[in-house]
Tab-separated table of C-alpha atoms in Angstrom:
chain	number	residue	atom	x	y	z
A	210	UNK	CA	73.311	30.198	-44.950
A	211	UNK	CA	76.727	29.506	-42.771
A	212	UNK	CA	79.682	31.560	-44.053
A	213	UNK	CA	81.785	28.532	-43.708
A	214	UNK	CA	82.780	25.585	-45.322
A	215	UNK	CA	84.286	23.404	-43.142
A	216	UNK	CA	85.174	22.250	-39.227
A	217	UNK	CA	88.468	23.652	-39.602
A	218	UNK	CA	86.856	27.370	-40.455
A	219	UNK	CA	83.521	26.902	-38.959
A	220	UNK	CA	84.851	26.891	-35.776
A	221	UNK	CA	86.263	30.035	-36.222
A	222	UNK	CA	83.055	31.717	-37.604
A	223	UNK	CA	81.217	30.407	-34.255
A	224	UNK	CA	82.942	32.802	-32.593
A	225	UNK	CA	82.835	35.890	-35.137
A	226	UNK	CA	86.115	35.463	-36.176
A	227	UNK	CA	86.066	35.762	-40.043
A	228	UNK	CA	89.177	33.691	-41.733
A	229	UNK	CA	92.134	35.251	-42.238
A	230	UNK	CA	94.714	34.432	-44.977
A	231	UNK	CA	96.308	31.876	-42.438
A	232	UNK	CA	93.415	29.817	-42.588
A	233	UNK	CA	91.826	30.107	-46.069
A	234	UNK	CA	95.305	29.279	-47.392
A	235	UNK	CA	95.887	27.074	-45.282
A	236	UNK	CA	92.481	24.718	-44.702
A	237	UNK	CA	91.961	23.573	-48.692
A	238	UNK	CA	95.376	22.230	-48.690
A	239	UNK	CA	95.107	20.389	-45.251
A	240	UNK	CA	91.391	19.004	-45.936
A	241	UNK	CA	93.157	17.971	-49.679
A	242	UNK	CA	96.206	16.218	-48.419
A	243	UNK	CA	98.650	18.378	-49.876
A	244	UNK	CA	99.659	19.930	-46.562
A	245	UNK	CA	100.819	17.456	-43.068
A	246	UNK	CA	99.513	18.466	-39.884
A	247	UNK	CA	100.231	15.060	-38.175
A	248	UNK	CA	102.411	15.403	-34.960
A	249	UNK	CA	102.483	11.435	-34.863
A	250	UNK	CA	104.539	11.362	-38.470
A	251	UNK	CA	108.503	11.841	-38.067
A	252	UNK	CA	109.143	12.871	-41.948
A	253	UNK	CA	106.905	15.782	-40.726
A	254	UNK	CA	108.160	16.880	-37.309
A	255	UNK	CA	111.626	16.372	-37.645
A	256	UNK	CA	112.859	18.316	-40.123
A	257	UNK	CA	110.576	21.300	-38.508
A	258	UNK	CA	111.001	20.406	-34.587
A	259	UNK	CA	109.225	24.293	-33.723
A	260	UNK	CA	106.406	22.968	-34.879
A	261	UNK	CA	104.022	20.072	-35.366
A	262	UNK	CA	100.767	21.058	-36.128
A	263	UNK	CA	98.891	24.069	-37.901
A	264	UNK	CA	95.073	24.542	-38.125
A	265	UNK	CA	93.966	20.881	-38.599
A	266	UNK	CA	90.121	20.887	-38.362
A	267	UNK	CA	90.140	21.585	-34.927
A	268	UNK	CA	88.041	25.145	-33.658
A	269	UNK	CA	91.381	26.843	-32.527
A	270	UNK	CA	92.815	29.586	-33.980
A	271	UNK	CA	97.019	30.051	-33.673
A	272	UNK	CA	98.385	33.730	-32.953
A	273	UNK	CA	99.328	34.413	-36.533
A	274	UNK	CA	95.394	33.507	-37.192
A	275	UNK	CA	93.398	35.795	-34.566
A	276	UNK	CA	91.192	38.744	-36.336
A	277	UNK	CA	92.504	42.376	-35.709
A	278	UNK	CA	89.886	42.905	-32.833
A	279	UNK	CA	89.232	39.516	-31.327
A	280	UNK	CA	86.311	37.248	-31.982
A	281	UNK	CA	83.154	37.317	-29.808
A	282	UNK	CA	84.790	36.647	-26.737
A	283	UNK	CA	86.966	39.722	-26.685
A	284	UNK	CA	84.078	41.433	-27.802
A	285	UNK	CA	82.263	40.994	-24.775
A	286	UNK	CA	84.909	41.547	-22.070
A	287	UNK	CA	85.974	44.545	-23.898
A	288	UNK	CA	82.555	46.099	-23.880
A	289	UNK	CA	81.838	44.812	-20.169
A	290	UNK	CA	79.572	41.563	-20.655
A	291	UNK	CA	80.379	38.608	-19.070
A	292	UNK	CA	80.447	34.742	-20.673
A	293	UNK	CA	80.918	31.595	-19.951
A	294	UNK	CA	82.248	28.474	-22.710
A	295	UNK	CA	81.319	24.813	-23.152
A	296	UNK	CA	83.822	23.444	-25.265
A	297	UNK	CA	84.673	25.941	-28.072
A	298	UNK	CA	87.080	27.453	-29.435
A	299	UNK	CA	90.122	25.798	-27.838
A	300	UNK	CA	90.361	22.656	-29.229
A	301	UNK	CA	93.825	22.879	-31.047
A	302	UNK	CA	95.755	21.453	-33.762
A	303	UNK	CA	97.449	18.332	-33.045
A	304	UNK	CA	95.472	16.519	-30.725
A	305	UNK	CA	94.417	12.333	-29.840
A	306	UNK	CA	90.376	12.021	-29.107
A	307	UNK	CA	90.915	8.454	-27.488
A	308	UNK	CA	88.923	6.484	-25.300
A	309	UNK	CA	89.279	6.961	-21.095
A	310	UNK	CA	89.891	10.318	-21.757
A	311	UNK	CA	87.318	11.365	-19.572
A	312	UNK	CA	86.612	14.527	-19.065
A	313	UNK	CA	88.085	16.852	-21.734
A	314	UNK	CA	88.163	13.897	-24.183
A	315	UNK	CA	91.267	15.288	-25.243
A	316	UNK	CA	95.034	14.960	-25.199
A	317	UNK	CA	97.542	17.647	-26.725
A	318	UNK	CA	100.459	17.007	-28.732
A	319	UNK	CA	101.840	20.867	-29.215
A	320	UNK	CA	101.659	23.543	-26.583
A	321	UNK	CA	99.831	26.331	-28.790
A	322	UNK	CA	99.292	29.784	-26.684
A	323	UNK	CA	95.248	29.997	-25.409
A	324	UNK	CA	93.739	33.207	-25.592
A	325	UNK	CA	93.657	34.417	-22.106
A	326	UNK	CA	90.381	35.891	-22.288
A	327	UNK	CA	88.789	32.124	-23.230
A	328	UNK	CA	90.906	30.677	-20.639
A	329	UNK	CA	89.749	32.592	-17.988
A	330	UNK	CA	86.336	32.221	-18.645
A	331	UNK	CA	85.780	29.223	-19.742
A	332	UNK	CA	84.298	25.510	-18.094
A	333	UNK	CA	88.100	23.262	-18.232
A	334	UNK	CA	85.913	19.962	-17.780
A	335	UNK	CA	83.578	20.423	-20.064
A	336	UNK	CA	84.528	17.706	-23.229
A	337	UNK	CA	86.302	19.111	-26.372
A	338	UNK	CA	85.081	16.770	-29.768
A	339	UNK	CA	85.758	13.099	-29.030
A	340	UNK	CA	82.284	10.860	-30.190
A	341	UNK	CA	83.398	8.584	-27.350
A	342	UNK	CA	81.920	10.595	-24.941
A	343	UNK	CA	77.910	10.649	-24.922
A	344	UNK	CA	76.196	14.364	-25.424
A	345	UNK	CA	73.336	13.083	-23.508
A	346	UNK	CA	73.154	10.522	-20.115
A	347	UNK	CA	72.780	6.897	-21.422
A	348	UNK	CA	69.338	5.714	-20.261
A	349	UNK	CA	71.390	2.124	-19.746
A	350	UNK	CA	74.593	3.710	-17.701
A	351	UNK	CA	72.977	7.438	-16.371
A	352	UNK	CA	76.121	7.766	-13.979
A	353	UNK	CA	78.540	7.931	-16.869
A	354	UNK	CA	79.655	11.363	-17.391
A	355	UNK	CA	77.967	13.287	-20.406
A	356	UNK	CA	78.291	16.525	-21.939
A	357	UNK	CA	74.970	18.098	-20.848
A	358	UNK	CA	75.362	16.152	-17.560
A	359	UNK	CA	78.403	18.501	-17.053
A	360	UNK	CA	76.622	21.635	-18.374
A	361	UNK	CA	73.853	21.042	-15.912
A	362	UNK	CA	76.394	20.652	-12.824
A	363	UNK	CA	77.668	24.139	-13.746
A	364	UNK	CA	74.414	25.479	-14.356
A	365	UNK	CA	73.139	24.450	-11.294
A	366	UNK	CA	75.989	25.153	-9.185
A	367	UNK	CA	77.033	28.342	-9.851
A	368	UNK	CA	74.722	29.827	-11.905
A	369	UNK	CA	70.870	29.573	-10.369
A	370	UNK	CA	69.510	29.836	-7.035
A	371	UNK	CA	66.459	27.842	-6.710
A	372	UNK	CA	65.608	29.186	-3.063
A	373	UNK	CA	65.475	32.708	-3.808
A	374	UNK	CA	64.493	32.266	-7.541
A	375	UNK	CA	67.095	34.121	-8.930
A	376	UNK	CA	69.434	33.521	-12.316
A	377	UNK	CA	73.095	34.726	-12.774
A	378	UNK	CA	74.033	33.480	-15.875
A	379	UNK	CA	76.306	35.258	-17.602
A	380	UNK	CA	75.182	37.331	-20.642
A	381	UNK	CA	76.650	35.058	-23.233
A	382	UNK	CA	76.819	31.294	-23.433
A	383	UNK	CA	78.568	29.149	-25.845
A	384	UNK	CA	77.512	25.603	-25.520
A	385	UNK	CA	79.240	22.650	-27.689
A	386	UNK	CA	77.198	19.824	-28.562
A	387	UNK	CA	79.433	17.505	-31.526
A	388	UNK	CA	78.013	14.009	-31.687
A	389	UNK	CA	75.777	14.427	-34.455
A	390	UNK	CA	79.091	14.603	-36.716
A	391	UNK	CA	78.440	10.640	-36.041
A	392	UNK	CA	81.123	8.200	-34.634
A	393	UNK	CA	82.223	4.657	-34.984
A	394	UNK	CA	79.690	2.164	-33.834
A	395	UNK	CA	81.905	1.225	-30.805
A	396	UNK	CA	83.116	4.485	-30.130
A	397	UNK	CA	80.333	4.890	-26.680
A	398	UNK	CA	80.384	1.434	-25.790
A	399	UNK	CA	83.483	-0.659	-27.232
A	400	UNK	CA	82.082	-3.821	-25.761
A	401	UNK	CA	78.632	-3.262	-27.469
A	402	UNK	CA	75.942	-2.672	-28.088
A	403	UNK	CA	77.011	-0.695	-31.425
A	404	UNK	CA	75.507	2.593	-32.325
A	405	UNK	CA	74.090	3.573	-35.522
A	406	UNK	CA	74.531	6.868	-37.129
A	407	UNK	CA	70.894	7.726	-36.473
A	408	UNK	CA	71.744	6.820	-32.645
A	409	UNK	CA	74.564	9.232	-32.667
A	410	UNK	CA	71.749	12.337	-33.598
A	411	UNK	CA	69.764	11.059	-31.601
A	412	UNK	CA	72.401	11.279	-27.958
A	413	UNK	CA	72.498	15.103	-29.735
A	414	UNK	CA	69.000	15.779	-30.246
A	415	UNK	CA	68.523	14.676	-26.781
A	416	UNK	CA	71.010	17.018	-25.463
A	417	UNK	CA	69.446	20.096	-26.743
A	418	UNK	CA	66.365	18.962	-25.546
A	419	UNK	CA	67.580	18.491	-21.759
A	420	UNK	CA	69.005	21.537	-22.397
A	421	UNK	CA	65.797	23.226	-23.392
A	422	UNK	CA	64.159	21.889	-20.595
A	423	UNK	CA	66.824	22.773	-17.938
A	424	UNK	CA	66.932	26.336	-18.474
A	425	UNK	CA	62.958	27.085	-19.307
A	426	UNK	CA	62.362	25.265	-15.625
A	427	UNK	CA	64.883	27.945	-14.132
A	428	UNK	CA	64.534	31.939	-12.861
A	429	UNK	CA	66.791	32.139	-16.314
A	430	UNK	CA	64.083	31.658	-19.006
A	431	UNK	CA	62.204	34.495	-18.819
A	432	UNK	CA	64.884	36.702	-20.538
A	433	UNK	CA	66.865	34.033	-22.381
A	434	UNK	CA	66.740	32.850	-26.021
A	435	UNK	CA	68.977	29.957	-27.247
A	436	UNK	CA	70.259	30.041	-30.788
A	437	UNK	CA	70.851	26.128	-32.538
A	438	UNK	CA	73.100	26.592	-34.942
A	439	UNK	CA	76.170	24.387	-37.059
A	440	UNK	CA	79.096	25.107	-37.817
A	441	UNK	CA	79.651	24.290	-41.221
A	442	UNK	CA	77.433	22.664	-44.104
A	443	UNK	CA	80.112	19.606	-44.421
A	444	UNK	CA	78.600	15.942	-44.857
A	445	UNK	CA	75.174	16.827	-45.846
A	446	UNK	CA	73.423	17.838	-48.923
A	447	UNK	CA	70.800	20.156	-49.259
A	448	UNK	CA	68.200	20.277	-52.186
A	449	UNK	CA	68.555	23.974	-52.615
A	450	UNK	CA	71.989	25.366	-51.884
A	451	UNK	CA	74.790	23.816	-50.532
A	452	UNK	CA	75.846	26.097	-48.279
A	453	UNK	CA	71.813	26.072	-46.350
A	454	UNK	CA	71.898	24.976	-42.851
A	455	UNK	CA	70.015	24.039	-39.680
A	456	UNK	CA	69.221	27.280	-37.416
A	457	UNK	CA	66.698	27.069	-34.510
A	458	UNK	CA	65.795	30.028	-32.367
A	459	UNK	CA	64.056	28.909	-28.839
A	460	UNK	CA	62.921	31.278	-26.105
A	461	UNK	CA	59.476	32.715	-24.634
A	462	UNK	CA	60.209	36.344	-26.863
A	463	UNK	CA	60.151	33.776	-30.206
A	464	UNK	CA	57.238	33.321	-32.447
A	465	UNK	CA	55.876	29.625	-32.097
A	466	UNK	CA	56.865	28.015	-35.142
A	467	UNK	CA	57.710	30.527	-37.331
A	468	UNK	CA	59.644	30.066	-40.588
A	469	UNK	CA	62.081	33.038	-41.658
A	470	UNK	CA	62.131	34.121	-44.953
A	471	UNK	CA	64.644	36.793	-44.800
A	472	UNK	CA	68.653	36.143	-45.198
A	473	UNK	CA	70.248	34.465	-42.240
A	474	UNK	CA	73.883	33.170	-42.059
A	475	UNK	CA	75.805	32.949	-38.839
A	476	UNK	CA	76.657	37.192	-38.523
A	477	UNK	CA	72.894	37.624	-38.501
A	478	UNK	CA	73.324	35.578	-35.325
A	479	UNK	CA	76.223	37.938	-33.751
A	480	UNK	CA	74.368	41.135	-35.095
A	481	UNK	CA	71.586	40.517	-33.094
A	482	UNK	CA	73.372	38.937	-29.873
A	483	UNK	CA	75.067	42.711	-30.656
A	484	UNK	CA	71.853	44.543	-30.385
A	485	UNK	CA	70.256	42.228	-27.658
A	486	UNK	CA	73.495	43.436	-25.134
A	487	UNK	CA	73.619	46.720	-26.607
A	488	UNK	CA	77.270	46.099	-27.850
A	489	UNK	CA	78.597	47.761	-31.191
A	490	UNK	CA	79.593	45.657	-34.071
A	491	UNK	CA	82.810	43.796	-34.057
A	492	UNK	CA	83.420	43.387	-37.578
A	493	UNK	CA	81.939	44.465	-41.342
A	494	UNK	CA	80.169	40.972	-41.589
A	495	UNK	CA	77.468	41.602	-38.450
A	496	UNK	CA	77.486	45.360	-39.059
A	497	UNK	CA	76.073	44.539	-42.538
A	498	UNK	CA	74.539	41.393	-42.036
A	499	UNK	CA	70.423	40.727	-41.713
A	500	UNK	CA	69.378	40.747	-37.873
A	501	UNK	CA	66.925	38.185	-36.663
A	502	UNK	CA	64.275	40.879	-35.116
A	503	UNK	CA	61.182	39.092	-37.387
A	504	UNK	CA	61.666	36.184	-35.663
A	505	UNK	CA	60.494	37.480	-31.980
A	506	UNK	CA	57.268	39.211	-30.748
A	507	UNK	CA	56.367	41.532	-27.921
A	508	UNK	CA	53.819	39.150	-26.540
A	509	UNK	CA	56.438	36.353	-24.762
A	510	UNK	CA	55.029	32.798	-23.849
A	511	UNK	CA	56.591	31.845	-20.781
A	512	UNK	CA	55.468	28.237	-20.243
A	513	UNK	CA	58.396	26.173	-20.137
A	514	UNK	CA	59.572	23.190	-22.585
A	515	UNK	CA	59.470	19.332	-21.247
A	516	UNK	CA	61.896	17.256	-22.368
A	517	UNK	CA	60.066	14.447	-24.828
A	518	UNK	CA	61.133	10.853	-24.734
A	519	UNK	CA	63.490	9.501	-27.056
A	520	UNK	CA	62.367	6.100	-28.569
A	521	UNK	CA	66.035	5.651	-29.124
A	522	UNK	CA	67.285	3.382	-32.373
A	523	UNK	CA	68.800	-0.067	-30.957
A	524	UNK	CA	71.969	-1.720	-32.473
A	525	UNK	CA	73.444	-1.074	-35.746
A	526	UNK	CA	72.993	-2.762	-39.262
A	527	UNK	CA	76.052	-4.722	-40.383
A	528	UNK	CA	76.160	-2.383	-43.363
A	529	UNK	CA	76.659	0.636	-40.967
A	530	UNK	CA	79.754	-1.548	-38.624
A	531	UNK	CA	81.314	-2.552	-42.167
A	532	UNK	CA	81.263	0.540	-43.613
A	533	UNK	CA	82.112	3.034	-40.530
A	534	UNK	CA	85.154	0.527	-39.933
A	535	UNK	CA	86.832	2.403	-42.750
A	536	UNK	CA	86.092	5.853	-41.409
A	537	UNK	CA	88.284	8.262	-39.611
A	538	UNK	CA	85.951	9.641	-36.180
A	539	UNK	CA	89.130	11.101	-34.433
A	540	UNK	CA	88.383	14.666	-35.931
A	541	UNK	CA	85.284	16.139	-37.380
A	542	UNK	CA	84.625	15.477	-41.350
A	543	UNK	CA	87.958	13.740	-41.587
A	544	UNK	CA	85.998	11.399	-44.118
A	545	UNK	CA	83.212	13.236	-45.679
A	546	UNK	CA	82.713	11.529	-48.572
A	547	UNK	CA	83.042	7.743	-47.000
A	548	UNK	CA	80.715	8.864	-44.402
A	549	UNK	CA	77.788	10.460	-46.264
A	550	UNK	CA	78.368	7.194	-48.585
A	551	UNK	CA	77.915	4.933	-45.424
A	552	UNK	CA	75.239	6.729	-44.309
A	553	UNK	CA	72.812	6.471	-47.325
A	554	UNK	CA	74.105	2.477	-47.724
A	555	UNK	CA	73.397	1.501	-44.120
A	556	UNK	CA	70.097	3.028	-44.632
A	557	UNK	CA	68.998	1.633	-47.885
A	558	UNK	CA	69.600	5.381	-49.762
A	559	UNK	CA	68.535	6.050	-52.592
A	560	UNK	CA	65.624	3.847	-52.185
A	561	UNK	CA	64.631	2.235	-55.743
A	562	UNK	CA	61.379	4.320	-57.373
A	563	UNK	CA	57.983	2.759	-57.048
């Protein structure tokens, strides 16, 4: 069960930095239209030239926003752990996700201050959100640059030494995979062939899986275990409680296919990465929260993961072009509603009882 409720402070609860008055005053009133954020409109920036943007939905928090103690990255530097980031938590307000924007995908209106402690440590190629740029190579273009490809030039770089067998990854990891948020159907290849919405999970399914298989083939798997996780419940329903959400936990210490039935929410998460590093809690929500010690066993599986084919989905309906014409893919959930309502159309949802 995720703590958050949207992008805007999702992002912020990804790195165990509950919201602070800033941003639960602020978010309902952006996300409802009742407060600007646009740095392109003139009847905003004008009359208030110190600043153009606030929280937007983007994973950034602003000075007057940052928790007493720091989020998770502080955390760890303060209690001598070492990190590295792919892609979150500096994404900030006011910013164009074009096309060409190749590598960060990004381009910044405002100059908002950057933590120094996720500055320093984290990868300054690696792509913020912009669903132009593929999470996974493109079996049809494998040269064009992709988010994992990116990960796995670090990773192999700097991080493992395949001679000697030996893995210096840093204790923590914090890897950003967006595209299944969907994009327009022309957003990875404006030329064509379009992309469906089910193509768009699919580029991030196949991500994680690369993923998967990169480190459990490396000197790193045997003491590493990879926590899947959103960052808010927006644009999907659940048949039990709206605020349920995906959570994977992947590793040779976790039990094979095992279902949780305690609590979980995303401090379960940081209580245990807490308890794994031997670090005190940051905050009341993962000192009180449920840790996620029923999930692993003392008898660790070792054999690594290979990467399984994707039969991937070819071309898009016209339902799916038509309707994601009218939806806004520069920023995560911008258009919730239009897109869960394209979704279900473009794949013949509800289907009509038997």
């Amino acid at each position: 069960y995720l703590e958050p409720a949207v992008s805007s402070d999702g992002h912020r609860w990804l790195t165990n930095s509950y919201t602070t008055e800033f941003e639960d005053t602020h978010w309902p009133a952006s996300y409802g239209g009742r407060r600007g954020d646009a740095g392109d409109n003139p009847n905003i920036f004008l009359p208030y030239p110190g600043r153009l943007g606030f929280t937007d939905a983007n994973s950034s928090p602003a000075p007057e926003d940052y928790n007493q103690h720091g989020g998770i990255y502080l955390h760890l530097i303060r209690n001598g752990k070492s990190f590295i980031n792919f892609g979150n938590g500096y994404e900030f307000a006011e910013v164009d996700e074009d096309g060409r924007t190749d590598p960060t995908g990004i381009r910044n209106h405002v100059n908002v201050p950057m933590e120094k402690v996720v500055r320093e440590n984290s990868d300054h190629l690696f792509p913020e959100f912009n669903t132009a740029i593929p999470d996974a190579p493109l079996p049809e273009d494998p040269g064009r640059f992709s988010r994992f490809g990116r990960f796995k030039q670090v990773f192999e770089s700097h991080y493992v030494d395949g001679v000697h067998n030996v893995c210096s990854l840093p204790a923590y990891v914090d890897l950003y995979y967006p595209n299944d948020h969907g994009g327009g159907p022309f957003d990875i290849h404006p030329g064509g062939p379009a992309w469906s919405y089910t193509r768009f999970v699919q580029d991030n399914d196949a991500a994680l899986g690369m993923t998967v298989d990169l480190i459990s083939h490396s000197p790193c798997w045997k003491d590493t275990v990879i926590f899947v996780v959103e960052d808010d419940v927006q644009n999907g329903l659940d048949h039990r409680n709206g605020e349920r959400s995906i959570f994977l936990a992947i590793g040779p210490w976790v039990k094979h296919q095992y279902l949780g039935k305690q609590h979980y929410s995303l401090a379960s998460i940081f209580k245990t990465v807490n308890l794994i590093l031997g670090l005190p809690p940051l905050n009341q929500y993962d000192l009180a929260a449920t840790d996620l010690r029923d999930m692993f066993t003392d008898s660790p599986d070792y054999t690594p993961y290979n990467f399984q084919t994707v039969v991937y989905a070819k071309g898009a309906s016209k339902a799916w072009i038509e309707l994601a014409s009218h939806i806004d893919f520069r920023r995560p959930d911008a258009d919730e509603v239009k897109l869960r309502t394209a979704i279900m159309k473009s794949e013949g949802l509800p289907r009509p009882p038997h």
